[in-house]
Amino acid sequence: MTVDGAGKQRAGDPGRTKRVVVVGGGTAGWMTASYLAAAFGERIDVTVVESARVGTIGVGEATFSDIRHFFEFLKLSEPDWMPACNATYKLAVRFENWREPGHHFYHPFEQLGSVDGFPLSDWWLRNPTTSRFDKDCFVMASLCDAERSPRYLDGKLIDQGFVEQQREETSARSTIVEYQGTQFPYAYHFEAALLAKFLTTYATQRGVRHITDDVTDVVLDQDGYIAHVQTAEHGRLEGDLFVDCTGFRALLLNKALDEPFVSYQDTLPNDSAVALQVPLDMDREPMRPCTTATAQEAGWIWTIPLISRIGSGYVYASDYTTPEEAERTLRAFIGPGAEDVEANHIKMRIGRSRRSWVKNCVGIGLSSGFVEPLESTGIFFIHHAIEQIVKYFPSGREDHRLRDLYNESIAHVQDGVREFLVLHYVGAKRADNQYWKDTKTRRVPDELAERIENWKYKVPDAQTVFPHYHGLPPYSYNCILLGTGGIEVRHSPALDMADERAAIAEFERIRLKADKLVQELPTQNEYFAAMRADA
Ligand code: FAD
């Protein structure tokens, strides 16, 4: 980092923020550039500079259902982008072996119903219809077990009371936060490299400048704002706002501006991953419509089915196993399909930058913060951040309150997700080796400990979960608490005196609806085979 007196006149002058320089061309860089182009068009200048020498992280292929707002904002429909990214549908996260070997449950994209003011989970605890909380309370669990698509062969969406937004050029576009009350029934899996490529084309067609070069220096002005970044071959790139999308390196935010990194490692010890891309023959092998997280000796393995391959990886704690052992475990888990495939070993930085926006630099993506991908939150963090950056876009340096509000909302999202992930480990009934035993005695974030005590008496609701927006509604906590099974949870005593007939009828309605949909819907394989045949 260098200090440049001359830069003071340019960067961040009290004129309008107009020139945005995005450093990094991974998922974060291209999502950011595309979104800014969609939001502001030619009223701002956006440049993306990405290194040909430093690769992208190469993983990050499962999403949250909220991601649909991203594509809608860009005015892209599924046929516009899904085939180009080998994308598939994701209705849930399927957790295997977190309770005991052979057990599985789902965290679906489906709101939990309620009867007489009590959530179905509470009624279920009072009188479990079957041993499967997820199947009794959610339609999606049955669709996942039967590997169904959420759409019929004619493209019609299953009826979950959700109306898809009409794509009219003039229509207002939706963002995540105002849609919190509704739950779209699915998210996507996609190939990260193909998405970045697709968005490169989208953004550059809308005026985003694309430079392939290395940033070799970050030059600050006398006020500590970034004046310009120096590149190896394209000279200096000046800007009013710099977006650090350089991944775990965080070259601008943490290195040049020296913003501290707050580690979550004391509560989430998984710090490494090994990933493999395994070819898949869609005509012969089933594509589950969900991400699977299978518990292992020192962490868990993800399985993400895409059109032509499976993305798989072992997320583990290096205190409990070695990279070699982890790779062996992953290869054994996948079987012969992984034999000729090269492994990608990744060291993960778990936690968040204390502030993601400092002076005239915003970190988005891995530079801002990251938690292990157990609930596919990395791309959600990016999506949420770019929505916020648009909402809090500054006119100039004087708008520090916008910056502060932005930082608060980003910190809440990341801290809230951390709590949710910790619950998976504390809640897991599994305690068959040191790794899993330690998940029960390790420190948990202070307020989570208190919240868990409350949930033993009253299933999670809006009053008792992490109190700020973080993308995870109370029903998600119910799924993990009742699915992992290690924390004893009681039903509300009031239900012992209540008339349960309406609740029983509701469980029956869910069962009948699930049976009907399983009968009617194509499998995910059949759906995408038909789409490809039509293309
Ligand atoms: P990167 O992909 O690392 O990109 C960094 C960019 O910076 C590159 O383009 C590089 O060329 C550029 N760069 C670096 N240095 C320079 C320089 N000096 N000059 C110019 N350019 C430079 N998220 C999910 O939502 N779902 C998942 O299932 C999921 N799984 C994950 C699994 C693992 C093991 C990990 C580690 C992450 C996962 N994530 C997941 C997170 C997700 O991968 C990231 O959030 C996402 O890929 C964004 O990465 P990025 O763009 O911030 O960084």
mmCIF file with all atom_site columns, C-alpha atoms and ligand atoms in Angstrom, residues 23-29 49-51 53-57 59-62 213-215 245-249 251 273 302 304 346 348 364-366 370 373 376-380 382, ligand 1:
data_model
loop_
_atom_site.group_PDB
_atom_site.id
_atom_site.type_symbol
_atom_site.label_atom_id
_atom_site.label_alt_id
_atom_site.label_comp_id
_atom_site.label_asym_id
_atom_site.label_entity_id
_atom_site.label_seq_id
_atom_site.pdbx_PDB_ins_code
_atom_site.Cartn_x
_atom_site.Cartn_y
_atom_site.Cartn_z
_atom_site.occupancy
_atom_site.B_iso_or_equiv
_atom_site.pdbx_formal_charge
_atom_site.auth_seq_id
_atom_site.auth_comp_id
_atom_site.auth_asym_id
_atom_site.auth_atom_id
_atom_site.pdbx_PDB_model_num
ATOM   1  C CA  . VAL A 1 23  ? -11.320 -5.687  -7.862  1.00 0.00 ? 23  VAL A CA  1
ATOM   2  C CA  . GLY A 1 24  ? -11.875 -9.423  -8.393  1.00 0.00 ? 24  GLY A CA  1
ATOM   3  C CA  . GLY A 1 25  ? -13.855 -11.392 -10.937 1.00 0.00 ? 25  GLY A CA  1
ATOM   4  C CA  . GLY A 1 26  ? -15.238 -14.336 -8.983  1.00 0.00 ? 26  GLY A CA  1
ATOM   5  C CA  . THR A 1 27  ? -18.891 -14.825 -8.094  1.00 0.00 ? 27  THR A CA  1
ATOM   6  C CA  . ALA A 1 28  ? -18.777 -11.738 -5.870  1.00 0.00 ? 28  ALA A CA  1
ATOM   7  C CA  . GLY A 1 29  ? -17.131 -9.468  -8.436  1.00 0.00 ? 29  GLY A CA  1
ATOM   8  C CA  . VAL A 1 49  ? -10.374 -5.819  -12.822 1.00 0.00 ? 49  VAL A CA  1
ATOM   9  C CA  . GLU A 1 50  ? -9.551  -9.478  -12.342 1.00 0.00 ? 50  GLU A CA  1
ATOM   10 C CA  . SER A 1 51  ? -6.283  -11.348 -12.336 1.00 0.00 ? 51  SER A CA  1
ATOM   11 C CA  . ARG A 1 53  ? -2.855  -15.330 -12.515 1.00 0.00 ? 53  ARG A CA  1
ATOM   12 C CA  . VAL A 1 54  ? -4.924  -15.693 -9.333  1.00 0.00 ? 54  VAL A CA  1
ATOM   13 C CA  . GLY A 1 55  ? -7.823  -18.089 -9.796  1.00 0.00 ? 55  GLY A CA  1
ATOM   14 C CA  . THR A 1 56  ? -11.267 -17.919 -8.235  1.00 0.00 ? 56  THR A CA  1
ATOM   15 C CA  . ILE A 1 57  ? -12.123 -20.134 -5.278  1.00 0.00 ? 57  ILE A CA  1
ATOM   16 C CA  . VAL A 1 59  ? -16.619 -23.670 -5.300  1.00 0.00 ? 59  VAL A CA  1
ATOM   17 C CA  . GLY A 1 60  ? -19.875 -22.089 -4.136  1.00 0.00 ? 60  GLY A CA  1
ATOM   18 C CA  . GLU A 1 61  ? -22.605 -23.723 -6.163  1.00 0.00 ? 61  GLU A CA  1
ATOM   19 C CA  . ALA A 1 62  ? -25.642 -24.054 -3.875  1.00 0.00 ? 62  ALA A CA  1
ATOM   20 C CA  . ASP A 1 213 ? -4.731  -7.577  -15.007 1.00 0.00 ? 213 ASP A CA  1
ATOM   21 C CA  . ASP A 1 214 ? -3.102  -7.864  -11.599 1.00 0.00 ? 214 ASP A CA  1
ATOM   22 C CA  . VAL A 1 215 ? -3.596  -5.195  -9.000  1.00 0.00 ? 215 VAL A CA  1
ATOM   23 C CA  . CYS A 1 245 ? -13.933 -8.864  -4.273  1.00 0.00 ? 245 CYS A CA  1
ATOM   24 C CA  . THR A 1 246 ? -10.463 -10.389 -3.992  1.00 0.00 ? 246 THR A CA  1
ATOM   25 C CA  . GLY A 1 247 ? -11.709 -13.335 -1.924  1.00 0.00 ? 247 GLY A CA  1
ATOM   26 C CA  . PHE A 1 248 ? -9.988  -14.476 1.265   1.00 0.00 ? 248 PHE A CA  1
ATOM   27 C CA  . ARG A 1 249 ? -7.011  -12.222 0.363   1.00 0.00 ? 249 ARG A CA  1
ATOM   28 C CA  . LEU A 1 251 ? -6.329  -7.028  -0.600  1.00 0.00 ? 251 LEU A CA  1
ATOM   29 C CA  . ALA A 1 273 ? -12.111 -28.104 2.689   1.00 0.00 ? 273 ALA A CA  1
ATOM   30 C CA  . TRP A 1 302 ? -21.517 -31.641 0.591   1.00 0.00 ? 302 TRP A CA  1
ATOM   31 C CA  . ILE A 1 304 ? -24.459 -30.713 -5.116  1.00 0.00 ? 304 ILE A CA  1
ATOM   32 C CA  . ILE A 1 346 ? -8.915  -24.933 0.347   1.00 0.00 ? 346 ILE A CA  1
ATOM   33 C CA  . MET A 1 348 ? -11.013 -21.238 4.836   1.00 0.00 ? 348 MET A CA  1
ATOM   34 C CA  . ILE A 1 364 ? -18.175 -8.117  -0.826  1.00 0.00 ? 364 ILE A CA  1
ATOM   35 C CA  . GLY A 1 365 ? -17.886 -11.896 -0.870  1.00 0.00 ? 365 GLY A CA  1
ATOM   36 C CA  . LEU A 1 366 ? -15.146 -13.791 0.925   1.00 0.00 ? 366 LEU A CA  1
ATOM   37 C CA  . PHE A 1 370 ? -17.491 -16.308 5.376   1.00 0.00 ? 370 PHE A CA  1
ATOM   38 C CA  . PRO A 1 373 ? -21.099 -23.563 3.556   1.00 0.00 ? 373 PRO A CA  1
ATOM   39 C CA  . SER A 1 376 ? -25.138 -22.269 1.421   1.00 0.00 ? 376 SER A CA  1
ATOM   40 C CA  . THR A 1 377 ? -24.857 -18.769 2.806   1.00 0.00 ? 377 THR A CA  1
ATOM   41 C CA  . GLY A 1 378 ? -21.807 -17.434 0.880   1.00 0.00 ? 378 GLY A CA  1
ATOM   42 C CA  . ILE A 1 379 ? -23.723 -16.336 -2.197  1.00 0.00 ? 379 ILE A CA  1
ATOM   43 C CA  . PHE A 1 380 ? -26.573 -15.137 0.011   1.00 0.00 ? 380 PHE A CA  1
ATOM   44 C CA  . ILE A 1 382 ? -22.998 -11.477 -1.560  1.00 0.00 ? 382 ILE A CA  1
HETATM 45 P P1  . FAD B 2 .   ? -12.929 -15.653 -5.254  1.00 0.00 ? 1   FAD B P1  1
HETATM 46 O O1  . FAD B 2 .   ? -13.732 -16.640 -5.998  1.00 0.00 ? 1   FAD B O1  1
HETATM 47 O O2  . FAD B 2 .   ? -11.734 -16.134 -4.521  1.00 0.00 ? 1   FAD B O2  1
HETATM 48 O O3  . FAD B 2 .   ? -12.458 -14.566 -6.318  1.00 0.00 ? 1   FAD B O3  1
HETATM 49 C C1  . FAD B 2 .   ? -11.395 -13.684 -6.062  1.00 0.00 ? 1   FAD B C1  1
HETATM 50 C C2  . FAD B 2 .   ? -11.126 -12.864 -7.301  1.00 0.00 ? 1   FAD B C2  1
HETATM 51 O O4  . FAD B 2 .   ? -10.155 -11.892 -6.969  1.00 0.00 ? 1   FAD B O4  1
HETATM 52 C C3  . FAD B 2 .   ? -10.563 -13.658 -8.480  1.00 0.00 ? 1   FAD B C3  1
HETATM 53 O O5  . FAD B 2 .   ? -11.188 -13.230 -9.679  1.00 0.00 ? 1   FAD B O5  1
HETATM 54 C C4  . FAD B 2 .   ? -9.097  -13.266 -8.521  1.00 0.00 ? 1   FAD B C4  1
HETATM 55 O O6  . FAD B 2 .   ? -8.550  -13.326 -9.838  1.00 0.00 ? 1   FAD B O6  1
HETATM 56 C C5  . FAD B 2 .   ? -9.195  -11.837 -8.009  1.00 0.00 ? 1   FAD B C5  1
HETATM 57 N N1  . FAD B 2 .   ? -7.937  -11.334 -7.484  1.00 0.00 ? 1   FAD B N1  1
HETATM 58 C C6  . FAD B 2 .   ? -7.253  -11.771 -6.400  1.00 0.00 ? 1   FAD B C6  1
HETATM 59 N N2  . FAD B 2 .   ? -6.118  -11.063 -6.261  1.00 0.00 ? 1   FAD B N2  1
HETATM 60 C C7  . FAD B 2 .   ? -6.104  -10.154 -7.283  1.00 0.00 ? 1   FAD B C7  1
HETATM 61 C C8  . FAD B 2 .   ? -5.191  -9.139  -7.690  1.00 0.00 ? 1   FAD B C8  1
HETATM 62 N N3  . FAD B 2 .   ? -4.064  -8.893  -7.056  1.00 0.00 ? 1   FAD B N3  1
HETATM 63 N N4  . FAD B 2 .   ? -5.499  -8.416  -8.791  1.00 0.00 ? 1   FAD B N4  1
HETATM 64 C C9  . FAD B 2 .   ? -6.656  -8.626  -9.480  1.00 0.00 ? 1   FAD B C9  1
HETATM 65 N N5  . FAD B 2 .   ? -7.537  -9.573  -9.126  1.00 0.00 ? 1   FAD B N5  1
HETATM 66 C C10 . FAD B 2 .   ? -7.268  -10.329 -8.044  1.00 0.00 ? 1   FAD B C10 1
HETATM 67 N N6  . FAD B 2 .   ? -21.304 -20.249 -1.090  1.00 0.00 ? 1   FAD B N6  1
HETATM 68 C C11 . FAD B 2 .   ? -22.569 -20.608 -1.334  1.00 0.00 ? 1   FAD B C11 1
HETATM 69 O O7  . FAD B 2 .   ? -23.440 -19.743 -1.400  1.00 0.00 ? 1   FAD B O7  1
HETATM 70 N N7  . FAD B 2 .   ? -22.908 -21.902 -1.501  1.00 0.00 ? 1   FAD B N7  1
HETATM 71 C C12 . FAD B 2 .   ? -22.010 -22.902 -1.393  1.00 0.00 ? 1   FAD B C12 1
HETATM 72 O O8  . FAD B 2 .   ? -22.357 -24.055 -1.594  1.00 0.00 ? 1   FAD B O8  1
HETATM 73 C C13 . FAD B 2 .   ? -20.684 -22.564 -1.077  1.00 0.00 ? 1   FAD B C13 1
HETATM 74 N N8  . FAD B 2 .   ? -19.739 -23.514 -0.917  1.00 0.00 ? 1   FAD B N8  1
HETATM 75 C C14 . FAD B 2 .   ? -18.468 -23.152 -0.568  1.00 0.00 ? 1   FAD B C14 1
HETATM 76 C C15 . FAD B 2 .   ? -17.531 -24.129 -0.273  1.00 0.00 ? 1   FAD B C15 1
HETATM 77 C C16 . FAD B 2 .   ? -16.259 -23.765 0.143   1.00 0.00 ? 1   FAD B C16 1
HETATM 78 C C17 . FAD B 2 .   ? -15.266 -24.809 0.509   1.00 0.00 ? 1   FAD B C17 1
HETATM 79 C C18 . FAD B 2 .   ? -15.900 -22.402 0.218   1.00 0.00 ? 1   FAD B C18 1
HETATM 80 C C19 . FAD B 2 .   ? -14.537 -21.986 0.639   1.00 0.00 ? 1   FAD B C19 1
HETATM 81 C C20 . FAD B 2 .   ? -16.817 -21.434 -0.110  1.00 0.00 ? 1   FAD B C20 1
HETATM 82 C C21 . FAD B 2 .   ? -18.106 -21.786 -0.475  1.00 0.00 ? 1   FAD B C21 1
HETATM 83 N N9  . FAD B 2 .   ? -19.073 -20.831 -0.724  1.00 0.00 ? 1   FAD B N9  1
HETATM 84 C C22 . FAD B 2 .   ? -20.355 -21.190 -0.954  1.00 0.00 ? 1   FAD B C22 1
HETATM 85 C C23 . FAD B 2 .   ? -18.722 -19.410 -0.775  1.00 0.00 ? 1   FAD B C23 1
HETATM 86 C C24 . FAD B 2 .   ? -18.544 -18.976 -2.233  1.00 0.00 ? 1   FAD B C24 1
HETATM 87 O O9  . FAD B 2 .   ? -17.626 -19.829 -2.868  1.00 0.00 ? 1   FAD B O9  1
HETATM 88 C C25 . FAD B 2 .   ? -18.033 -17.561 -2.300  1.00 0.00 ? 1   FAD B C25 1
HETATM 89 O O10 . FAD B 2 .   ? -18.852 -16.740 -1.528  1.00 0.00 ? 1   FAD B O10 1
HETATM 90 C C26 . FAD B 2 .   ? -18.068 -17.049 -3.720  1.00 0.00 ? 1   FAD B C26 1
HETATM 91 O O11 . FAD B 2 .   ? -17.442 -17.924 -4.608  1.00 0.00 ? 1   FAD B O11 1
HETATM 92 C C27 . FAD B 2 .   ? -17.440 -15.694 -3.816  1.00 0.00 ? 1   FAD B C27 1
HETATM 93 O O12 . FAD B 2 .   ? -16.064 -15.755 -3.829  1.00 0.00 ? 1   FAD B O12 1
HETATM 94 P P2  . FAD B 2 .   ? -15.310 -14.390 -4.139  1.00 0.00 ? 1   FAD B P2  1
HETATM 95 O O13 . FAD B 2 .   ? -15.756 -13.890 -5.465  1.00 0.00 ? 1   FAD B O13 1
HETATM 96 O O14 . FAD B 2 .   ? -15.463 -13.504 -2.968  1.00 0.00 ? 1   FAD B O14 1
HETATM 97 O O15 . FAD B 2 .   ? -13.769 -14.821 -4.186  1.00 0.00 ? 1   FAD B O15 1
#
